[in-house]
Coordinates of C-alpha atoms and ligand atoms in Angstrom, one line a residue:
M1 CA 13.4 -31.9 -37.1
T2 CA 11.7 -32.3 -33.8
A3 CA 9.3 -29.7 -32.5
A4 CA 11.9 -28.7 -29.9
E5 CA 14.6 -28.3 -32.5
A6 CA 12.3 -26.2 -34.6
V7 CA 11.5 -23.9 -31.7
V8 CA 15.2 -23.6 -30.7
A9 CA 16.4 -23.0 -34.3
T10 CA 13.7 -20.4 -34.7
L11 CA 14.8 -18.6 -31.5
A12 CA 18.4 -18.5 -32.8
A13 CA 17.3 -17.3 -36.2
H14 CA 15.6 -14.4 -34.4
G15 CA 18.9 -13.4 -32.8
L16 CA 18.3 -14.8 -29.4
D17 CA 21.6 -16.2 -28.0
A18 CA 20.6 -17.3 -24.6
I19 CA 17.8 -19.0 -22.8
Y20 CA 17.2 -18.9 -19.0
A21 CA 15.9 -22.2 -17.9
L22 CA 15.3 -24.8 -15.3
P23 CA 14.9 -28.4 -16.5
G24 CA 12.4 -31.2 -15.7
V25 CA 11.0 -34.3 -17.4
Q26 CA 8.3 -32.6 -19.5
N27 CA 11.1 -30.5 -21.1
D28 CA 13.8 -33.1 -21.5
L29 CA 13.5 -33.1 -25.2
L30 CA 13.6 -29.3 -25.3
F31 CA 16.9 -29.6 -23.4
E32 CA 18.1 -32.2 -25.9
A33 CA 17.5 -29.6 -28.6
L34 CA 19.2 -26.9 -26.5
F35 CA 22.2 -29.2 -26.2
K36 CA 22.3 -29.6 -30.0
F37 CA 22.1 -25.9 -30.6
S38 CA 24.4 -24.9 -27.7
D39 CA 26.9 -23.2 -29.9
R40 CA 24.2 -20.7 -31.0
L41 CA 22.0 -20.5 -28.0
R42 CA 23.5 -20.8 -24.5
T43 CA 21.4 -22.3 -21.8
I44 CA 21.7 -20.5 -18.4
H45 CA 20.2 -22.7 -15.8
T46 CA 19.0 -21.2 -12.5
R47 CA 18.1 -22.5 -9.1
H48 CA 14.4 -21.5 -9.0
E49 CA 12.0 -20.8 -11.9
Q50 CA 11.5 -17.2 -10.7
G51 CA 15.3 -16.7 -11.2
A52 CA 15.0 -17.9 -14.8
A53 CA 12.0 -15.6 -15.6
Y54 CA 13.5 -12.6 -13.8
M55 CA 16.8 -13.1 -15.7
A56 CA 15.0 -13.1 -19.0
L57 CA 13.2 -10.0 -17.9
G58 CA 16.4 -8.2 -16.9
A59 CA 18.1 -9.2 -20.2
A60 CA 15.1 -7.9 -22.1
L61 CA 15.1 -4.6 -20.2
A62 CA 18.8 -4.1 -20.5
T63 CA 18.9 -4.8 -24.3
G64 CA 15.4 -3.9 -25.5
K65 CA 15.5 -7.2 -27.4
P66 CA 13.4 -10.4 -27.0
Q67 CA 14.6 -13.0 -24.4
A68 CA 13.3 -16.4 -23.5
Y69 CA 12.9 -18.7 -20.5
A70 CA 11.8 -22.3 -20.2
V71 CA 10.3 -24.1 -17.2
V72 CA 8.1 -27.1 -16.5
P73 CA 4.3 -26.8 -16.2
G74 CA 2.3 -26.3 -13.1
P75 CA 4.7 -25.4 -10.2
G76 CA 7.4 -24.3 -12.7
L77 CA 5.0 -21.9 -14.4
L78 CA 3.6 -20.6 -11.1
N79 CA 7.1 -20.2 -9.7
S80 CA 7.9 -17.9 -12.6
G81 CA 4.6 -16.1 -12.3
A82 CA 5.6 -12.9 -10.5
A83 CA 8.3 -12.3 -13.1
L84 CA 6.0 -13.0 -16.0
L85 CA 3.4 -10.6 -14.4
T86 CA 6.1 -8.0 -14.1
A87 CA 7.2 -8.5 -17.7
Y88 CA 3.6 -7.9 -18.7
S89 CA 3.3 -4.7 -16.6
M90 CA 6.6 -3.4 -18.0
N91 CA 5.8 -4.3 -21.6
A92 CA 9.0 -6.4 -21.7
P93 CA 9.5 -8.9 -24.6
V94 CA 9.9 -12.1 -22.7
L95 CA 8.9 -15.4 -24.2
A96 CA 7.9 -18.1 -21.7
L97 CA 8.3 -21.7 -22.9
I98 CA 6.2 -23.9 -20.7
G99 CA 6.0 -27.7 -20.7
Q100 CA 2.7 -29.6 -20.7
I101 CA 1.4 -33.0 -19.6
P102 CA 0.8 -35.6 -22.4
D103 CA -1.1 -34.0 -25.2
A104 CA -4.0 -36.4 -25.3
D105 CA -4.7 -35.9 -21.6
I106 CA -4.6 -32.1 -21.5
G107 CA -7.9 -31.0 -19.8
R108 CA -8.8 -34.5 -18.6
H109 CA -7.8 -33.9 -14.9
L110 CA -6.0 -37.3 -14.6
G111 CA -3.4 -36.0 -12.1
H112 CA -0.3 -36.2 -14.3
L113 CA 2.9 -34.9 -12.8
H114 CA 2.8 -31.0 -12.6
E115 CA -0.8 -31.0 -14.0
I116 CA -2.6 -27.8 -13.4
R117 CA -6.2 -27.0 -14.4
D118 CA -6.4 -25.0 -17.6
Q119 CA -2.8 -24.0 -17.9
S120 CA -3.5 -22.3 -21.2
G121 CA -6.3 -20.3 -19.5
I122 CA -3.9 -19.2 -16.7
L123 CA -1.3 -18.1 -19.3
K124 CA -3.9 -16.2 -21.3
R125 CA -4.6 -14.1 -18.2
L126 CA -0.8 -13.4 -17.9
V127 CA 0.1 -12.7 -21.5
D128 CA -1.7 -11.5 -24.6
H129 CA -0.3 -14.1 -27.0
C130 CA -0.3 -17.8 -26.0
T131 CA -0.1 -20.9 -28.2
L132 CA -0.1 -24.7 -27.5
I133 CA 2.2 -26.3 -30.0
R134 CA 0.6 -29.5 -31.1
T135 CA 2.8 -30.7 -34.0
P136 CA 6.4 -30.3 -35.1
A137 CA 5.3 -28.9 -38.4
E138 CA 3.7 -25.8 -36.7
A139 CA 6.4 -25.3 -34.1
S140 CA 8.6 -22.9 -36.0
R141 CA 5.8 -20.6 -37.3
A142 CA 4.2 -20.6 -33.8
T143 CA 7.5 -19.4 -32.4
A144 CA 7.9 -16.7 -35.0
L145 CA 4.3 -15.6 -34.5
A146 CA 4.9 -15.3 -30.7
L147 CA 8.1 -13.3 -31.3
R148 CA 6.2 -11.0 -33.7
A149 CA 3.4 -10.5 -31.2
M150 CA 5.9 -9.5 -28.6
A151 CA 7.1 -6.6 -30.8
T152 CA 3.7 -5.7 -32.2
G153 CA 1.7 -2.7 -30.8
R154 CA 2.4 -2.5 -27.1
P155 CA 5.4 -4.9 -26.6
G156 CA 5.2 -7.6 -24.0
P157 CA 5.6 -11.2 -23.1
A158 CA 4.2 -14.2 -24.9
A159 CA 4.0 -17.9 -24.1
L160 CA 4.3 -21.2 -25.9
E161 CA 3.2 -24.5 -24.4
C162 CA 4.3 -27.9 -25.7
A163 CA 3.4 -31.3 -24.3
I164 CA 6.0 -33.8 -23.1
D165 CA 5.3 -36.1 -26.0
V166 CA 5.2 -33.4 -28.7
W167 CA 8.6 -31.8 -28.1
G168 CA 10.3 -34.9 -29.5
K169 CA 8.0 -35.6 -32.4
S170 CA 9.7 -35.2 -35.8
A171 CA 8.4 -34.0 -39.2
P172 CA 9.8 -32.1 -42.1
V173 CA 10.0 -28.5 -40.8
A174 CA 10.2 -25.3 -42.9
L175 CA 12.0 -22.9 -40.6
Q176 CA 10.1 -19.6 -40.3
A177 CA 12.2 -16.5 -40.8
P178 CA 11.4 -13.5 -38.7
L179 CA 8.0 -12.1 -39.7
P180 CA 7.7 -8.3 -40.4
V181 CA 6.3 -6.4 -37.6
P182 CA 3.4 -4.3 -38.8
A183 CA 3.8 -0.6 -38.0
P184 CA 0.8 1.7 -38.0
K185 CA 1.0 4.5 -40.5
I186 CA 1.9 7.9 -39.0
D187 CA -1.1 10.2 -39.0
A188 CA 0.2 13.3 -40.7
A189 CA -2.8 15.4 -39.8
A190 CA -2.4 14.5 -36.1
I191 CA 1.3 15.3 -36.3
R192 CA 0.4 18.7 -37.6
R193 CA -2.2 19.3 -34.8
A194 CA 0.3 18.2 -32.2
A195 CA 3.0 20.5 -33.7
K196 CA 0.6 23.4 -33.7
L197 CA -0.4 22.8 -30.1
L198 CA 3.1 22.5 -28.9
G199 CA 4.3 25.4 -31.0
A200 CA 1.7 27.7 -29.4
A201 CA 2.2 26.4 -25.9
K202 CA 3.3 28.8 -23.2
Q203 CA 4.3 26.1 -20.7
P204 CA 4.9 22.9 -22.7
M205 CA 6.0 19.8 -20.8
I206 CA 7.1 16.3 -21.8
I207 CA 6.4 13.2 -19.7
C208 CA 8.2 10.0 -20.5
G209 CA 7.4 6.5 -19.5
G210 CA 9.0 3.2 -20.3
G211 CA 7.8 3.5 -23.9
A212 CA 10.2 6.4 -24.5
Q213 CA 13.3 4.5 -23.6
D214 CA 14.3 4.0 -27.3
S215 CA 13.6 7.6 -28.4
S216 CA 16.1 9.5 -26.2
A217 CA 17.6 11.5 -29.1
E218 CA 14.1 12.6 -30.2
V219 CA 12.9 13.6 -26.8
T220 CA 16.2 15.5 -26.2
A221 CA 15.7 17.4 -29.4
L222 CA 12.1 18.2 -28.7
S223 CA 12.9 19.4 -25.2
A224 CA 15.5 21.7 -26.5
M225 CA 13.2 23.1 -29.3
L226 CA 10.4 23.7 -26.9
Q227 CA 12.5 24.5 -23.8
A228 CA 10.1 21.9 -22.3
P229 CA 11.0 20.2 -19.0
V230 CA 11.0 16.4 -19.3
L231 CA 9.6 14.4 -16.4
G232 CA 10.7 10.8 -16.0
Y233 CA 10.1 8.8 -12.9
R234 CA 11.1 5.2 -12.5
R235 CA 10.7 3.7 -16.0
G236 CA 11.1 7.0 -17.8
R237 CA 14.4 7.9 -16.2
G238 CA 17.4 8.3 -18.4
V239 CA 15.5 9.3 -21.6
L240 CA 16.7 12.8 -21.0
D241 CA 20.1 12.9 -19.3
S242 CA 19.8 14.0 -15.7
R243 CA 22.6 16.5 -16.2
D244 CA 20.3 18.5 -18.5
P245 CA 18.6 21.2 -16.4
L246 CA 15.3 20.4 -18.2
S247 CA 15.4 16.8 -16.9
V248 CA 13.1 16.5 -13.9
T249 CA 11.7 13.8 -11.7
L250 CA 9.3 14.0 -8.8
P251 CA 8.4 16.3 -7.0
L252 CA 9.4 19.2 -9.3
G253 CA 7.5 17.4 -12.1
R254 CA 4.3 17.8 -10.2
D255 CA 4.8 21.6 -9.9
L256 CA 5.4 21.7 -13.6
W257 CA 2.3 19.6 -14.3
G258 CA 0.3 22.2 -12.3
E259 CA 1.6 25.0 -14.6
A260 CA 1.6 23.2 -18.0
D261 CA -0.8 24.1 -20.8
V262 CA 0.3 21.4 -23.2
V263 CA 1.8 18.0 -22.2
L264 CA 3.4 15.7 -24.7
A265 CA 3.2 12.2 -23.0
V266 CA 5.4 9.5 -24.5
G267 CA 4.9 5.9 -23.6
T268 CA 3.4 6.5 -20.2
R269 CA 0.0 5.7 -18.7
L270 CA -0.1 9.1 -16.9
L271 CA -1.8 7.3 -14.0
T272 CA 0.0 9.4 -11.3
Q273 CA -0.8 12.6 -13.1
F274 CA -4.5 11.9 -13.7
R275 CA -5.3 10.1 -10.5
Q276 CA -3.1 12.0 -8.0
W277 CA -2.2 15.3 -9.5
G278 CA -5.5 16.1 -11.2
M279 CA -6.6 17.2 -14.7
D280 CA -8.7 20.1 -16.0
R281 CA -9.8 21.7 -19.3
K282 CA -6.9 24.2 -19.5
L283 CA -4.5 21.3 -20.1
A284 CA -4.2 19.8 -23.6
I285 CA -2.6 16.4 -23.8
I286 CA -0.8 14.9 -26.8
R287 CA -0.3 11.2 -26.3
V288 CA 2.1 9.0 -28.1
D289 CA 1.5 5.3 -27.3
A290 CA 2.1 2.0 -29.0
D291 CA -1.3 0.8 -27.7
A292 CA -4.3 2.6 -29.2
K293 CA -6.5 1.4 -26.3
E294 CA -4.3 3.4 -23.9
H295 CA -5.2 6.9 -25.2
N296 CA -8.8 7.3 -23.9
R297 CA -8.7 5.2 -20.7
L298 CA -8.9 8.1 -18.3
H299 CA -9.1 11.4 -20.3
K300 CA -9.5 11.8 -24.0
P301 CA -6.3 13.5 -25.3
A302 CA -6.3 16.5 -27.6
V303 CA -4.2 14.5 -30.0
A304 CA -3.6 10.7 -30.0
L305 CA -0.7 9.3 -31.9
T306 CA -0.4 5.5 -32.1
G307 CA 2.7 3.6 -32.8
D308 CA 6.4 3.4 -32.0
A309 CA 7.5 6.6 -30.3
K310 CA 10.7 7.1 -32.3
P311 CA 9.3 7.6 -35.8
I312 CA 6.3 9.6 -34.5
L313 CA 8.6 12.0 -32.6
Q314 CA 10.9 12.3 -35.6
A315 CA 7.8 13.3 -37.7
L316 CA 7.0 15.8 -34.9
I317 CA 10.5 17.2 -35.0
G318 CA 10.1 17.7 -38.7
E319 CA 6.8 19.5 -38.4
L320 CA 7.5 21.6 -35.3
P321 CA 9.7 24.4 -36.7
A322 CA 6.8 25.6 -38.9
H323 CA 4.7 26.3 -35.7
N324 CA 7.3 27.0 -33.0
T325 CA 9.1 30.2 -32.1
T326 CA 12.6 30.6 -30.8
R327 CA 12.2 30.2 -27.1
P328 CA 14.4 31.8 -24.4
S329 CA 16.4 29.3 -22.4
R330 CA 14.8 28.0 -19.2
Q331 CA 18.2 26.7 -18.0
A332 CA 18.7 29.3 -15.2
E333 CA 15.1 29.0 -14.0
M334 CA 15.1 25.2 -14.0
Q335 CA 18.5 25.1 -12.2
E336 CA 17.1 27.4 -9.5
R337 CA 13.9 25.4 -9.1
Q338 CA 15.8 22.1 -9.0
A339 CA 18.1 23.4 -6.3
R340 CA 15.1 24.6 -4.2
W341 CA 13.5 21.2 -4.3
R342 CA 16.8 19.6 -3.7
Q343 CA 17.0 21.4 -0.4
R344 CA 13.8 19.9 0.7
L345 CA 14.8 16.5 -0.5
D346 CA 17.8 16.7 1.7
K347 CA 15.5 15.2 4.3
L348 CA 16.6 12.0 2.6
A349 CA 20.3 12.7 3.4
P350 CA 21.2 9.1 4.5
Q351 CA 19.9 7.6 1.3
I352 CA 21.4 10.4 -0.8
A353 CA 24.9 9.9 0.7
Y354 CA 24.8 6.2 -0.4
L355 CA 23.5 7.2 -3.9
E356 CA 26.3 9.7 -4.3
A357 CA 28.8 7.0 -3.5
I358 CA 27.2 4.7 -6.1
R359 CA 27.0 7.4 -8.8
A360 CA 30.7 8.3 -8.2
E361 CA 31.8 4.7 -8.9
L362 CA 29.2 3.4 -11.4
P363 CA 30.4 4.3 -14.9
E364 CA 28.2 6.5 -17.1
D365 CA 26.8 3.5 -19.1
G366 CA 26.6 1.2 -16.0
I367 CA 23.2 -0.1 -15.1
L368 CA 21.5 0.4 -11.8
V369 CA 18.8 -2.1 -10.9
D370 CA 16.4 -0.6 -8.4
E371 CA 14.5 -2.5 -5.6
V372 CA 11.6 -1.8 -3.3
T373 CA 13.8 -0.5 -0.6
Q374 CA 14.6 2.9 1.0
V375 CA 17.7 3.6 -1.1
G376 CA 15.7 2.5 -4.2
F377 CA 12.8 4.9 -3.5
A378 CA 15.3 7.7 -3.2
A379 CA 17.1 6.6 -6.4
R380 CA 13.9 6.9 -8.3
L381 CA 13.7 10.6 -7.2
L382 CA 17.4 11.5 -7.1
F383 CA 19.8 9.2 -8.7
P384 CA 21.3 10.9 -11.8
V385 CA 20.7 8.7 -14.8
Y386 CA 22.7 9.5 -18.0
K387 CA 21.5 7.1 -20.6
P388 CA 18.4 5.2 -21.5
R389 CA 18.1 1.6 -20.3
T390 CA 20.6 2.2 -17.5
F391 CA 18.0 2.5 -14.7
L392 CA 15.8 -0.5 -14.3
S393 CA 12.9 0.0 -12.0
P394 CA 10.1 -2.6 -11.6
G395 CA 7.2 -0.4 -12.8
Y396 CA 3.7 -0.6 -11.3
Q397 CA 4.1 -4.1 -9.8
D398 CA 6.8 -2.7 -7.6
N399 CA 7.3 -6.3 -6.5
L400 CA 9.7 -6.8 -3.7
G401 CA 12.5 -9.3 -4.5
W402 CA 12.6 -8.7 -8.3
G403 CA 16.0 -6.9 -8.2
F404 CA 18.8 -9.4 -7.7
A405 CA 17.8 -12.0 -10.3
T406 CA 16.6 -9.3 -12.8
A407 CA 20.0 -7.6 -12.4
L408 CA 21.7 -10.9 -13.0
G409 CA 19.9 -11.2 -16.3
A410 CA 20.9 -7.7 -17.2
Q411 CA 24.5 -8.4 -16.4
H412 CA 24.4 -11.6 -18.3
A413 CA 23.0 -9.9 -21.4
R414 CA 25.3 -6.9 -21.2
P415 CA 28.6 -8.4 -20.1
G416 CA 30.5 -5.3 -21.3
V417 CA 29.0 -2.9 -18.8
P418 CA 28.9 -3.1 -15.0
V419 CA 25.5 -3.8 -13.5
L420 CA 24.7 -2.9 -9.9
A421 CA 21.8 -4.2 -8.0
I422 CA 20.6 -2.5 -4.8
S423 CA 18.3 -4.2 -2.4
G424 CA 17.2 -4.3 1.2
D425 CA 17.8 -7.3 3.4
G426 CA 14.1 -8.2 2.8
G427 CA 14.2 -8.1 -1.0
F428 CA 17.6 -9.7 -1.4
L429 CA 16.6 -13.0 0.2
F430 CA 13.7 -13.5 -2.3
T431 CA 16.2 -14.6 -4.9
A432 CA 19.6 -14.7 -3.2
N433 CA 19.8 -18.4 -3.9
E434 CA 20.6 -17.3 -7.5
L435 CA 24.1 -16.4 -6.3
A436 CA 24.7 -20.0 -7.2
T437 CA 23.7 -19.2 -10.7
A438 CA 26.0 -16.2 -10.8
M439 CA 28.9 -18.4 -9.7
R440 CA 28.0 -21.3 -12.1
H441 CA 27.9 -18.9 -15.0
R442 CA 30.5 -16.4 -13.8
I443 CA 28.2 -13.4 -13.9
P444 CA 30.1 -10.4 -12.4
L445 CA 27.0 -8.7 -10.9
V446 CA 27.7 -6.4 -8.0
T447 CA 24.9 -6.2 -5.3
V448 CA 24.6 -3.9 -2.4
V449 CA 22.4 -5.1 0.4
F450 CA 21.2 -2.3 2.7
N451 CA 20.6 -4.3 5.9
D452 CA 18.3 -2.7 8.5
G453 CA 17.1 -6.0 9.9
A454 CA 13.6 -5.4 8.8
F455 CA 11.0 -5.0 6.1
G456 CA 11.9 -1.4 6.9
N457 CA 9.3 0.2 4.8
V458 CA 6.6 -1.8 6.5
R459 CA 8.1 -1.3 10.0
R460 CA 8.2 2.5 9.5
I461 CA 4.6 2.6 8.4
Q462 CA 3.6 0.5 11.5
Q463 CA 5.6 3.0 13.7
E464 CA 4.2 6.1 12.1
R465 CA 0.6 5.2 11.3
Y466 CA -0.3 2.2 13.5
G467 CA 0.9 3.3 16.9
N468 CA 4.1 1.3 16.8
R469 CA 2.3 -2.0 16.8
L470 CA 5.1 -3.9 15.1
I471 CA 4.0 -7.1 13.4
G472 CA 5.7 -9.2 10.8
S473 CA 8.3 -6.6 9.9
D474 CA 11.4 -7.6 11.9
L475 CA 13.9 -10.0 10.2
A476 CA 16.5 -12.5 11.3
N477 CA 19.3 -12.4 8.7
P478 CA 22.3 -14.4 7.8
D479 CA 25.7 -12.7 7.8
F480 CA 25.6 -11.6 4.2
V481 CA 29.3 -11.5 3.8
Q482 CA 29.7 -15.1 5.0
Y483 CA 26.6 -16.0 2.9
A484 CA 28.3 -14.7 -0.3
E485 CA 31.6 -16.3 0.6
S486 CA 29.9 -19.6 1.2
F487 CA 29.0 -19.6 -2.6
G488 CA 32.6 -18.7 -3.5
A489 CA 31.5 -15.1 -4.3
E490 CA 33.2 -12.0 -3.0
G491 CA 31.7 -10.7 0.2
M492 CA 32.4 -7.2 1.6
R493 CA 31.0 -5.0 4.3
A494 CA 30.8 -1.2 4.1
T495 CA 29.6 0.8 7.1
S496 CA 29.6 4.3 5.6
P497 CA 29.2 6.0 2.2
P498 CA 33.0 6.5 1.8
E499 CA 33.5 2.8 2.6
L500 CA 30.9 1.9 0.1
R501 CA 32.8 3.8 -2.6
G502 CA 35.9 1.9 -1.8
A503 CA 34.1 -1.4 -1.8
L504 CA 32.4 -0.6 -5.1
R505 CA 35.7 0.2 -6.7
R506 CA 37.1 -3.1 -5.8
A507 CA 33.9 -4.9 -6.7
F508 CA 33.7 -3.4 -10.2
A509 CA 37.4 -4.4 -10.8
H510 CA 36.4 -8.0 -10.0
R511 CA 34.9 -9.3 -13.3
D512 CA 35.3 -13.0 -12.7
G513 CA 32.2 -13.5 -10.6
P514 CA 29.6 -11.9 -8.3
T515 CA 30.2 -9.6 -5.4
V516 CA 27.8 -8.9 -2.5
I517 CA 28.4 -5.8 -0.3
E518 CA 26.5 -5.6 2.9
V519 CA 25.8 -2.1 4.2
P520 CA 24.4 -2.2 7.8
V521 CA 22.0 0.8 8.1
G522 CA 19.5 2.2 10.6
T523 CA 16.0 3.5 10.0
M524 CA 15.9 5.8 7.1
P525 CA 13.6 8.9 6.7
S526 CA 10.4 8.4 4.8
P527 CA 10.3 9.3 1.1
W528 CA 6.6 9.1 0.7
E529 CA 5.7 12.8 1.0
F530 CA 7.7 13.3 -2.2
I531 CA 6.1 10.4 -4.1
F532 CA 2.4 10.6 -3.1
M533 CA 1.7 14.2 -3.5
P534 CA -1.7 16.0 -3.4
R535 CA -3.8 17.2 -6.2
I536 CA -2.5 20.3 -8.0
R537 CA -5.0 20.7 -10.8
G538 CA -8.7 20.4 -11.4
G539 CA -9.9 21.4 -7.9
Ligands
TPP601 C1 6.0 -9.0 -3.9 C2 5.8 -8.0 -2.8 N1 5.5 -8.4 -1.5 C3 5.4 -7.4 -0.5 C4 5.5 -6.1 -0.8 C5 5.3 -5.1 0.3 N2 6.6 -4.5 0.7 C6 7.0 -3.3 0.2 S1 8.4 -2.7 0.9 C7 8.6 -4.1 1.8 C8 9.7 -4.3 2.8 C9 11.1 -4.2 2.1 O1 12.1 -4.6 3.0 P1 13.6 -4.5 2.6 O2 13.8 -5.2 1.3 O3 14.4 -5.0 3.7 O4 13.8 -2.9 2.3 P2 13.8 -1.8 3.4 O5 12.4 -1.1 3.3 O6 14.0 -2.4 4.7 O7 14.8 -0.8 2.9 C10 7.5 -4.9 1.7 C11 7.2 -6.2 2.4 C12 5.9 -5.8 -2.1 N3 6.1 -4.5 -2.5 N4 6.0 -6.7 -3.1
MG602 MG1 15.3 -3.9 5.2

């Protein structure tokens, strides 16, 4: 087998069935192998390397399973950089396969095509696990080790580099089967301490981050046992169904943080809580995190539990009844408090009307991919999310332009459910070229572009905080309907929430290719007072 065949066969043996890729001479022999294995692993080629990497990211987020992309070195790698950075920040299992200049010349600065200084060093700053494959004999094991690293501890991306003249080298290859992922032993004494604390808590609260996405049933059970509200914002949304009165987001979550005596934090950095909302000695924190280094970064928790959230929460559910009491329902109280905040959030009425139209048409298991745009900011606060992994939000990078191509990957990996991308006119044009990819591979993604002719968020800040000195925030746009149609995609325009509903219904019925719906909008009210809120604890 060649080194390339060993890598591809190993990916297939690990259950990957697609690779998002953009070819080039350094990777020609990788593509030869992809051709050979095309019945097991489909190659989805994109129009820009960022599209390939974002698609892998979207596929990983929508499925929770590892995904891969392949690009040429130097500019190919850098073009994929923002997506790889986002994958790291979101703990998403994305494998980057990156080409290299001739093996013997790596590090010699000879000016080979796409040469970049210390590519391995750059990759090591972007991912935790990175290997340069030097022989076909090591290629399969290197791939399996990368995939294991992506699932070990805090999940995340990994990278494999391989030189132009190594991909095609042949040797007898022993294919490496998936390696077992080491799981830390659950600390029974810590589980007992956590159960005691929670059982005795007067105002328990649960906070979920992206690390809780695969323990929805456990969080739901604990919330019911403790009558504890569950805060999820952005990446933690959908862990507890929004229809449960105990399911909260911002800003009610901040009020509850101010009242809590014990917080169970699952797969979240707690950065907003510690840095914005404040902390004091009256609050005990129980942290569940896959990464032991996360526990003590800002405040030492009362109890630290390291490992996968699901088995840890299951152990906690087993232990809790011995320490907990039957608690009166908080349903009425929570409904009343949610309604009160909802009245204040009505300030965001224009965004809410569009979100209601979307929720009415997006099926329960449909996936909404959020963007750095006005309706997106409101969605994080208000969009009802019913199931885990159905609300994809870009995490702390919050990088404009991630949405469309990420959604394309989500829709490609989950063909059975409708995926909807929302974006502004600014964000959409970061990757709108990938409409060609959606057409080429018949990906039925539906995209709504809210067009205010501006980097609206920036423009509003310039208006409100900088004396209306507008600079670099107005945009000249194409006609988005004609733009979509020029690719052969469906293009629609909707000028009101009811019209958007109708357009969405038609768009979701069209499963043969992509649809873009342009929604012309005016300036929207600012959401920031609900997102950056003042300290509530610790003076
Ligand atoms: C990669 C990146 N570049 C720049 C920004 C800063 N930024 C945040 S919002 C925004 C404007 C968004 O414009 P648009 O997509 O049209 O959404 P709107 O606010 O108009 O709804 C910009 C430039 C960012 N978040 N990420
Ligand atoms: Mg805009």
